[in-house]
XYZ file of C-alpha atoms in Angstrom:
589
model
C 19.612 20.753 -89.514
C 17.866 18.765 -86.764
C 17.717 20.613 -83.429
C 19.437 17.998 -81.305
C 22.303 17.643 -83.789
C 22.766 21.408 -83.810
C 22.824 21.473 -79.992
C 25.504 18.775 -79.955
C 27.631 20.770 -82.396
C 27.299 24.134 -80.614
C 27.724 22.829 -77.069
C 30.489 20.440 -78.188
C 32.363 23.330 -79.811
C 32.223 25.400 -76.626
C 33.434 22.388 -74.616
C 36.376 21.982 -76.941
C 37.178 25.674 -76.473
C 37.027 25.473 -72.662
C 39.132 22.331 -72.469
C 41.651 23.744 -74.948
C 42.027 26.874 -72.814
C 42.378 24.773 -69.660
C 45.231 22.794 -71.212
C 46.911 25.913 -72.696
C 46.718 27.857 -69.436
C 47.382 25.022 -66.989
C 49.028 26.073 -63.742
C 52.701 25.359 -63.261
C 53.174 26.859 -59.793
C 51.125 27.594 -56.670
C 51.043 31.310 -57.637
C 49.419 30.442 -60.973
C 47.134 27.873 -59.333
C 45.783 30.232 -56.649
C 45.898 33.736 -58.254
C 46.767 33.160 -61.937
C 50.232 34.615 -61.373
C 48.722 38.008 -60.340
C 49.003 39.505 -63.840
C 45.471 39.409 -65.286
C 44.302 42.582 -67.116
C 41.453 44.459 -65.294
C 38.975 44.115 -68.195
C 39.742 40.418 -68.545
C 39.388 40.001 -64.796
C 36.085 41.901 -64.955
C 34.743 39.430 -67.527
C 36.023 36.448 -65.549
C 34.507 37.875 -62.358
C 31.173 38.368 -64.125
C 31.205 34.749 -65.319
C 32.234 33.607 -61.845
C 29.391 35.666 -60.459
C 26.676 34.765 -62.962
C 26.296 31.184 -61.956
C 23.601 28.712 -62.828
C 21.557 30.561 -60.218
C 21.739 33.789 -62.232
C 21.531 32.353 -65.742
C 19.170 29.424 -65.276
C 17.314 29.925 -62.027
C 16.865 33.646 -61.315
C 14.605 34.340 -64.296
C 12.673 31.169 -63.382
C 12.141 32.504 -59.866
C 11.026 35.856 -61.295
C 8.657 34.024 -63.635
C 6.856 32.222 -60.814
C 7.238 34.699 -57.931
C 6.849 37.936 -59.884
C 7.409 41.082 -57.841
C 8.710 39.211 -54.785
C 11.710 37.884 -56.735
C 12.948 41.437 -57.299
C 14.866 41.066 -54.019
C 17.302 38.730 -55.787
C 18.115 41.419 -58.344
C 18.525 44.134 -55.717
C 20.433 41.966 -53.247
C 22.935 40.463 -55.639
C 23.728 43.640 -57.563
C 23.749 45.809 -54.425
C 26.085 43.361 -52.751
C 28.517 43.624 -55.578
C 28.717 47.384 -55.056
C 29.468 46.772 -51.366
C 32.164 44.296 -52.318
C 33.758 46.672 -54.826
C 33.747 49.675 -52.484
C 34.318 48.209 -49.018
C 36.389 45.064 -49.375
C 38.073 44.308 -52.683
C 40.661 47.144 -52.839
C 41.728 46.676 -49.217
C 42.094 42.927 -49.472
C 44.051 43.295 -52.710
C 46.351 45.798 -51.020
C 47.026 43.313 -48.254
C 48.147 40.892 -50.972
C 47.476 37.400 -49.631
C 46.227 34.367 -51.561
C 43.045 33.614 -49.616
C 40.404 35.111 -47.308
C 41.265 32.831 -44.328
C 44.904 33.904 -44.695
C 43.873 37.553 -44.254
C 41.642 36.717 -41.271
C 44.413 34.641 -39.674
C 46.944 37.478 -40.006
C 44.565 40.287 -39.057
C 43.344 38.518 -35.939
C 46.851 37.103 -35.218
C 45.401 33.677 -34.599
C 45.629 30.250 -36.208
C 42.290 29.466 -34.551
C 40.696 32.405 -36.386
C 42.173 31.128 -39.639
C 40.806 27.601 -39.054
C 37.352 28.937 -38.159
C 37.413 31.077 -41.332
C 38.238 27.950 -43.350
C 35.269 26.134 -41.802
C 32.966 29.086 -42.605
C 34.307 29.247 -46.156
C 33.831 25.529 -46.784
C 30.284 25.503 -45.368
C 29.211 28.475 -47.531
C 31.041 27.288 -50.655
C 29.815 23.681 -50.522
C 26.234 24.934 -50.106
C 26.810 27.195 -53.101
C 28.180 24.313 -55.182
C 25.057 22.252 -54.370
C 23.007 24.935 -56.126
C 25.406 24.855 -59.079
C 25.132 21.086 -59.339
C 21.349 21.460 -59.593
C 21.924 23.844 -62.509
C 24.482 21.482 -64.042
C 21.929 18.650 -63.918
C 19.231 20.795 -65.555
C 21.569 22.005 -68.317
C 23.132 18.633 -69.127
C 19.794 16.839 -68.772
C 18.337 19.020 -71.528
C 21.524 19.087 -73.611
C 21.883 15.300 -73.711
C 18.175 14.450 -73.255
C 18.981 12.289 -70.231
C 17.488 12.112 -66.709
C 18.428 14.948 -64.364
C 20.608 12.714 -62.143
C 22.643 11.517 -65.127
C 23.138 15.160 -66.130
C 24.577 15.920 -62.683
C 27.067 13.025 -62.925
C 28.295 14.091 -66.372
C 28.650 17.718 -65.270
C 30.613 16.685 -62.187
C 33.164 14.857 -64.333
C 33.673 17.819 -66.689
C 33.982 20.433 -63.922
C 36.469 18.260 -62.084
C 38.644 17.837 -65.165
C 39.262 21.434 -66.128
C 39.183 22.921 -62.608
C 41.812 20.445 -61.402
C 43.992 20.849 -64.455
C 44.085 24.607 -64.801
C 43.735 26.089 -61.319
C 42.998 29.832 -61.163
C 45.012 30.558 -64.315
C 43.045 28.085 -66.439
C 39.738 28.995 -64.773
C 40.275 32.734 -65.412
C 40.742 32.394 -69.158
C 38.015 29.749 -69.422
C 35.595 32.048 -67.617
C 36.297 34.862 -70.076
C 35.185 32.583 -72.919
C 32.214 31.402 -70.872
C 31.108 34.992 -70.225
C 30.975 35.719 -73.952
C 28.952 32.559 -74.585
C 26.494 32.996 -71.754
C 25.779 36.712 -72.260
C 24.949 36.161 -75.942
C 22.904 33.097 -75.013
C 20.862 35.089 -72.500
C 20.277 38.290 -74.455
C 19.765 37.073 -78.055
C 16.553 35.068 -77.368
C 15.323 37.871 -75.095
C 15.616 40.310 -78.030
C 13.752 37.921 -80.368
C 10.934 37.287 -77.864
C 10.578 40.969 -76.980
C 10.211 41.720 -80.689
C 7.665 38.908 -81.058
C 5.462 40.073 -78.194
C 5.820 43.854 -78.148
C 7.700 44.916 -81.276
C 10.418 46.448 -79.072
C 13.908 44.950 -79.584
C 15.126 45.965 -76.109
C 13.748 43.463 -73.578
C 14.257 45.962 -70.741
C 11.809 48.318 -72.508
C 9.653 45.526 -73.894
C 8.733 44.478 -70.334
C 6.915 47.776 -69.866
C 5.497 47.950 -73.390
C 2.148 47.105 -74.972
C 1.433 43.809 -76.693
C 0.326 43.913 -80.310
C -3.317 44.093 -79.129
C -2.623 47.344 -77.261
C -2.704 45.851 -73.738
C 0.403 46.262 -71.597
C 2.333 42.992 -71.163
C 2.332 43.136 -67.338
C -1.385 44.018 -67.206
C -2.164 41.046 -69.425
C 0.020 38.731 -67.326
C -1.709 39.930 -64.156
C -5.107 39.173 -65.687
C -4.124 35.727 -66.987
C -2.803 34.697 -63.565
C -5.894 35.968 -61.726
C -8.092 34.031 -64.193
C -6.180 30.859 -63.181
C -6.552 31.470 -59.448
C -3.059 32.868 -58.799
C -2.100 36.218 -57.291
C -1.234 39.102 -59.596
C 2.282 38.967 -61.020
C 3.061 42.532 -59.972
C 1.742 42.454 -56.388
C 3.750 41.776 -53.218
C 2.944 38.411 -51.649
C 5.630 37.983 -48.988
C 5.963 40.027 -45.795
C 7.920 43.270 -45.935
C 10.285 42.224 -43.126
C 11.200 38.993 -44.913
C 11.840 40.800 -48.188
C 13.959 43.420 -46.402
C 16.066 40.848 -44.550
C 16.449 38.659 -47.649
C 17.712 41.646 -49.638
C 20.151 42.509 -46.851
C 21.296 38.906 -46.525
C 21.959 38.608 -50.258
C 23.826 41.937 -50.284
C 26.245 41.284 -47.455
C 26.515 37.623 -48.359
C 27.649 38.687 -51.814
C 30.339 40.857 -50.303
C 31.579 37.921 -48.227
C 31.814 35.263 -50.901
C 35.381 33.977 -50.980
C 35.399 32.727 -54.577
C 34.586 36.248 -55.828
C 36.949 38.008 -53.409
C 39.964 35.964 -54.503
C 39.435 37.146 -58.077
C 40.742 40.570 -56.992
C 44.057 38.974 -56.030
C 44.697 38.092 -59.685
C 45.329 41.680 -60.910
C 48.717 43.397 -60.567
C 47.770 46.487 -58.482
C 45.150 47.909 -56.088
C 44.080 50.377 -58.804
C 43.466 47.430 -61.122
C 41.267 45.777 -58.467
C 38.981 48.840 -58.431
C 38.996 49.017 -62.228
C 38.149 45.342 -62.690
C 35.340 45.687 -60.122
C 33.808 48.458 -62.242
C 34.097 46.432 -65.439
C 32.564 43.401 -63.753
C 29.576 45.495 -62.657
C 29.007 46.616 -66.263
C 29.185 43.041 -67.564
C 26.867 41.763 -64.817
C 24.317 44.555 -65.378
C 23.717 43.405 -68.954
C 22.261 40.114 -67.692
C 20.580 41.425 -64.565
C 18.617 44.140 -66.365
C 17.446 41.569 -68.938
C 16.343 38.896 -66.441
C 12.982 40.491 -65.410
C 11.876 40.586 -69.042
C 12.985 36.985 -69.613
C 11.069 35.827 -66.532
C 7.819 37.610 -67.385
C 7.861 36.790 -71.101
C 8.746 33.110 -70.627
C 5.927 32.616 -68.111
C 3.483 34.481 -70.358
C 4.382 32.238 -73.297
C 4.236 29.081 -71.168
C 0.719 29.815 -69.885
C -0.482 30.686 -73.359
C 0.861 27.345 -74.570
C -1.141 25.210 -72.108
C -4.151 27.549 -71.755
C -5.103 27.893 -75.397
C -8.615 29.259 -74.862
C -10.958 30.715 -72.268
C -10.479 29.431 -68.708
C -13.184 26.861 -67.964
C -14.208 26.372 -71.607
C -14.375 22.757 -72.807
C -11.696 23.367 -75.435
C -9.744 25.952 -73.408
C -6.847 23.664 -72.466
C -4.124 22.068 -74.588
C -4.758 18.452 -75.646
C -1.926 16.389 -74.138
C -1.384 14.343 -77.289
C -0.896 17.615 -79.196
C 1.752 18.944 -76.829
C 4.769 20.571 -78.555
C 8.147 18.869 -78.913
C 9.830 20.988 -76.190
C 7.262 19.636 -73.713
C 8.166 16.036 -74.648
C 11.893 16.795 -74.434
C 11.667 18.174 -70.902
C 9.504 15.229 -69.838
C 12.489 12.944 -70.526
C 14.524 14.856 -67.913
C 11.914 14.319 -65.183
C 11.764 18.074 -64.532
C 8.381 18.443 -66.242
C 5.529 15.977 -65.709
C 1.802 15.782 -66.460
C -0.845 13.629 -64.781
C -4.300 13.403 -66.297
C -6.273 13.502 -63.040
C -9.713 13.756 -64.641
C -8.988 11.593 -67.718
C -10.078 14.262 -70.182
C -6.818 14.220 -72.142
C -6.281 17.967 -71.662
C -3.757 19.859 -69.515
C -5.264 21.934 -66.699
C -2.735 24.248 -65.011
C -4.098 26.453 -62.229
C -3.725 27.289 -58.536
C -5.335 24.295 -56.841
C -4.448 25.739 -53.422
C -6.961 28.548 -53.938
C -10.196 27.118 -52.372
C -12.409 29.769 -53.938
C -11.102 29.058 -57.441
C -11.275 25.277 -56.912
C -14.917 25.489 -55.760
C -15.760 27.733 -58.705
C -14.490 25.151 -61.238
C -15.417 21.909 -59.433
C -18.472 21.376 -61.650
C -16.181 21.224 -64.711
C -14.567 18.038 -63.418
C -11.218 19.638 -62.591
C -9.486 17.559 -59.910
C -6.320 19.553 -59.304
C -3.553 21.133 -61.367
C -2.210 18.496 -63.717
C 1.304 19.913 -64.109
C 2.462 17.757 -61.197
C 6.118 18.651 -61.825
C 7.120 22.033 -63.221
C 10.673 22.832 -62.153
C 11.251 26.592 -62.185
C 14.842 26.085 -63.233
C 13.843 24.930 -66.726
C 12.179 28.201 -67.777
C 15.215 29.971 -69.246
C 16.407 26.939 -71.194
C 12.895 26.123 -72.414
C 12.085 29.761 -73.185
C 13.287 29.908 -76.838
C 11.636 26.568 -77.637
C 8.317 27.714 -76.135
C 8.514 30.883 -78.226
C 9.288 28.877 -81.387
C 12.625 30.585 -82.079
C 15.100 29.244 -84.687
C 17.088 26.132 -83.805
C 20.419 27.986 -83.687
C 19.055 30.235 -80.906
C 17.916 27.186 -78.901
C 21.358 25.606 -79.339
C 23.019 28.849 -78.233
C 20.932 28.942 -75.046
C 21.855 25.326 -74.275
C 25.538 26.270 -74.602
C 24.988 29.310 -72.367
C 23.291 27.232 -69.695
C 26.160 24.774 -69.649
C 28.712 27.622 -69.531
C 26.952 29.304 -66.589
C 26.643 26.058 -64.667
C 30.315 25.197 -65.137
C 31.932 28.603 -64.608
C 30.948 29.272 -60.996
C 31.288 25.654 -59.921
C 34.946 25.765 -60.965
C 35.595 29.003 -59.060
C 33.968 27.642 -55.922
C 35.941 24.423 -56.078
C 39.123 26.436 -56.298
C 38.161 28.470 -53.207
C 37.523 25.246 -51.276
C 40.759 23.673 -52.489
C 42.763 26.780 -51.541
C 41.245 26.818 -48.058
C 42.127 23.191 -47.404
C 45.602 22.995 -48.910
C 46.937 26.536 -48.424
C 45.202 27.600 -45.206
C 44.836 24.363 -43.291
C 47.798 22.261 -44.453
C 50.480 24.815 -45.328
C 49.232 27.548 -43.004
C 48.546 25.522 -39.868
C 49.290 21.811 -39.814
C 52.104 21.218 -42.386
C 54.021 24.503 -42.897
C 56.948 22.695 -44.582
C 54.828 20.909 -47.163
C 56.366 21.018 -50.653
C 54.707 22.964 -53.467
C 54.053 19.730 -55.373
C 52.314 18.067 -52.432
C 50.313 21.246 -51.742
C 48.993 21.217 -55.310
C 48.109 17.534 -54.969
C 46.220 18.249 -51.723
C 44.276 21.021 -53.522
C 43.178 18.633 -56.235
C 42.143 15.954 -53.731
C 40.112 18.573 -51.825
C 38.376 19.547 -55.088
C 37.482 15.910 -55.743
C 36.012 15.519 -52.250
C 33.988 18.736 -52.532
C 32.535 17.852 -55.909
C 31.472 14.390 -54.727
C 29.590 15.837 -51.729
C 28.060 18.665 -53.758
C 27.102 16.289 -56.578
C 25.273 13.944 -54.218
C 23.395 16.794 -52.522
C 22.823 18.459 -55.914
C 20.687 15.451 -56.891
C 18.554 16.065 -53.776
C 18.748 19.874 -53.426
C 16.923 21.695 -50.608
C 15.298 24.053 -53.128
C 15.596 25.523 -56.603
C 19.095 26.553 -57.651
C 18.659 30.239 -56.793
C 17.143 29.367 -53.390
C 20.051 27.062 -52.514
C 22.485 29.759 -53.558
C 20.581 32.233 -51.361
C 21.232 29.911 -48.400
C 24.952 29.996 -49.205
C 24.842 33.790 -49.287
C 23.167 33.773 -45.883
C 25.932 31.581 -44.459
C 28.632 33.864 -45.895
C 26.764 36.927 -44.614
C 26.597 35.582 -41.084
C 30.221 34.461 -40.841
C 32.812 35.848 -43.283
C 31.477 39.317 -44.127
C 31.414 40.665 -40.524
C 34.927 39.316 -39.871
C 36.271 41.035 -43.000
C 34.509 44.322 -42.265
C 35.670 44.449 -38.651
C 39.124 43.285 -39.731
C 39.492 46.283 -42.043
C 37.544 49.027 -40.294
C 37.933 48.328 -36.551
C 41.191 48.400 -34.618
C 39.458 47.246 -31.435
C 38.058 43.855 -32.461
C 40.526 41.210 -31.347
C 41.175 37.525 -32.023
C 38.833 36.220 -29.301
C 36.001 38.477 -30.421
C 36.395 37.554 -34.088
C 36.358 33.816 -33.395
C 33.344 34.113 -31.071
C 31.523 36.276 -33.634
C 32.115 33.923 -36.579
C 31.106 30.815 -34.619
C 27.950 32.383 -33.176
C 26.847 33.948 -36.492
C 27.439 30.782 -38.508
C 26.013 28.534 -35.780
C 22.685 30.282 -35.316
C 22.181 30.648 -39.081
C 22.951 27.069 -40.044
C 20.807 25.642 -37.240
C 17.883 27.828 -38.350
C 18.325 26.615 -41.948
C 18.542 22.937 -40.954
C 15.395 23.200 -38.799
C 13.350 24.039 -41.898
C 15.398 22.516 -44.746
C 16.473 19.268 -43.074
C 19.630 18.474 -41.120
C 22.597 18.553 -43.496
C 19.952 19.028 -46.214
C 18.887 15.380 -45.930
C 15.209 15.163 -46.976
C 12.552 14.512 -44.280
C 14.839 15.464 -41.353
C 13.436 18.994 -40.915
C 11.801 19.848 -37.570
C 9.136 22.182 -38.990
C 7.452 22.647 -42.386
C 9.236 25.281 -44.449
C 6.300 27.669 -44.719
C 5.738 31.207 -43.474
C 3.297 29.950 -40.819
C 6.191 28.251 -38.995
C 9.024 30.751 -39.601
C 10.291 32.788 -36.632
C 8.740 36.280 -36.989
C 8.015 35.410 -40.616
C 11.729 35.222 -41.522
C 12.533 32.553 -44.128
C 15.723 30.418 -43.951
C 17.036 32.267 -47.036
C 16.681 35.623 -45.232
C 18.086 34.582 -41.855
C 21.705 35.358 -42.807
C 21.068 39.036 -42.009
C 20.080 38.071 -38.462
C 23.193 35.874 -38.190
C 25.363 38.787 -39.316
C 23.843 41.030 -36.618
C 24.607 38.328 -34.020
C 28.189 38.074 -35.339
C 28.818 41.839 -35.136
C 27.261 42.067 -31.648
C 29.098 39.091 -30.123
C 32.469 40.102 -31.622
C 32.133 43.682 -30.380
C 31.021 42.764 -26.855
C 33.651 40.029 -26.384
C 36.415 42.317 -27.686
C 35.430 45.032 -25.201
C 36.038 42.683 -22.289
C 39.308 41.172 -23.562
C 42.717 42.745 -24.349
C 43.026 45.022 -27.376
C 44.993 43.809 -30.441
C 48.800 44.358 -30.334
C 50.132 47.685 -31.671
C 51.717 46.092 -34.757
C 48.299 44.693 -35.738
C 46.640 48.086 -35.250
C 49.350 49.671 -37.415
C 48.727 47.021 -40.070
C 44.988 47.874 -40.116
C 45.827 51.552 -40.525
C 48.200 50.763 -43.356
C 45.585 48.729 -45.222
C 43.075 51.581 -45.126
C 45.407 54.454 -46.060
C 46.273 54.884 -49.774
C 49.926 54.312 -50.600
C 51.983 57.505 -50.324
C 49.838 59.174 -47.657
C 50.901 59.369 -43.997
C 48.953 57.162 -41.607
C 46.911 59.087 -39.044
C 47.382 58.432 -35.348
């Protein structure tokens, strides 16, 4: 069967499944809309959490980042998985025990302040909308390839589909849809990795294949290092970025993970505190399957890509692929606008090398090379293009397309729900319209979702980076604002309402200003004050890593301000003690 027809059938079948689940499990009350009625089984919640977690950034973009950044991209693996452990141990059980619908609701009660609740809503919306922008980039990549349409058209189609089933089902529909999406995306990610590992190394386990020898007896990573050096790049396995930036980026991703509201609210959907811990453990198992496979996918896809365009010795007259003989996958991605070739020296062959390396450029100037001719090579296409580059069977390529679509849709829906809950439940019902009817509250949620998806869709067409980089910005914003407030809310009796509000505003403020200075104000292109390169970063700290600094500012300001203002009331201090002490044990004085 023709490849495109097979892709339509496989992806169409998964769509039908998702939409069928959304209709079957549609929410009938606010309890079902916000927390799926609170009766989800821990294993099911673990799968849904994993799907919620493994967004387009994880499925589509992370392996692409690893492919092009090599060793430096390992911080994404360490930060995101480490953060999940923090979330499972430090926050999830306590928040579940408190038993509220949303994160701002907890912050409002803990800091006995409507102002704190409103500020938490602002922080949540800023972080979540930034996160959705990254998802919309992934949606555009996935739908662009699936339908063979321009990237922007892919974003518009994805927006319509996400809006439909997120609005219809609420948390109940999203939970059961995400379970199905997890199954699809984990098979879609691992099956081609097994095939390609077997092809290159003879080892069926990609995790082991990454460290294995190729069929010629040379280790895969040694060969990749050599190929990249021959093309003027740095070695794949060497550190390129500064140690301080890598350390702060890891920290920012970790604590940002633990402060993400759309993941935290998943722990409100299980019946008991014990189930929250159990589902956190299951989610970690499900997530680890993808995260331990991603380094192999990144390295192997890049190795295959280079071998496709560099067919012979570097510098030889016939060493580069003839453009007219390019494979079909190359032509397909050209239609999306995410891959483009320009024949700068009119020789009809594709030269791909590091044209920012002056020594390499001078060395090959006499061959007529006038710059790398892959003028557009979007890192986010590597995972989806990977099975086609490797020449795998059509059914595997169709499966990966379905997985990419599932990953892009699953997290976007969860984020939209977090935004909708913040607006309708925390702002309207919690602060401005406490007597609003349940029906009108649900309507407000759906309107908020529509507004968020329109903004995120527009910015998703002009993203301030690759999907994983945009998501890293969102993690930095959550790290600098929500995470410190939650931690101090649970583990400190002394931090009061004034300190919490001052901490959140200062942490979020300094972080978002730093990001806008380098990424453009409100992410609008060409409005940045400085080039986004390490030469201009403060102390070599990138915008993606600055969330850790913002978190330190938040903790410091909140602690200092609280010391000079009245302590929280006794009933609030008793509440904090009650949250931390397991049920059945006496609270200590």
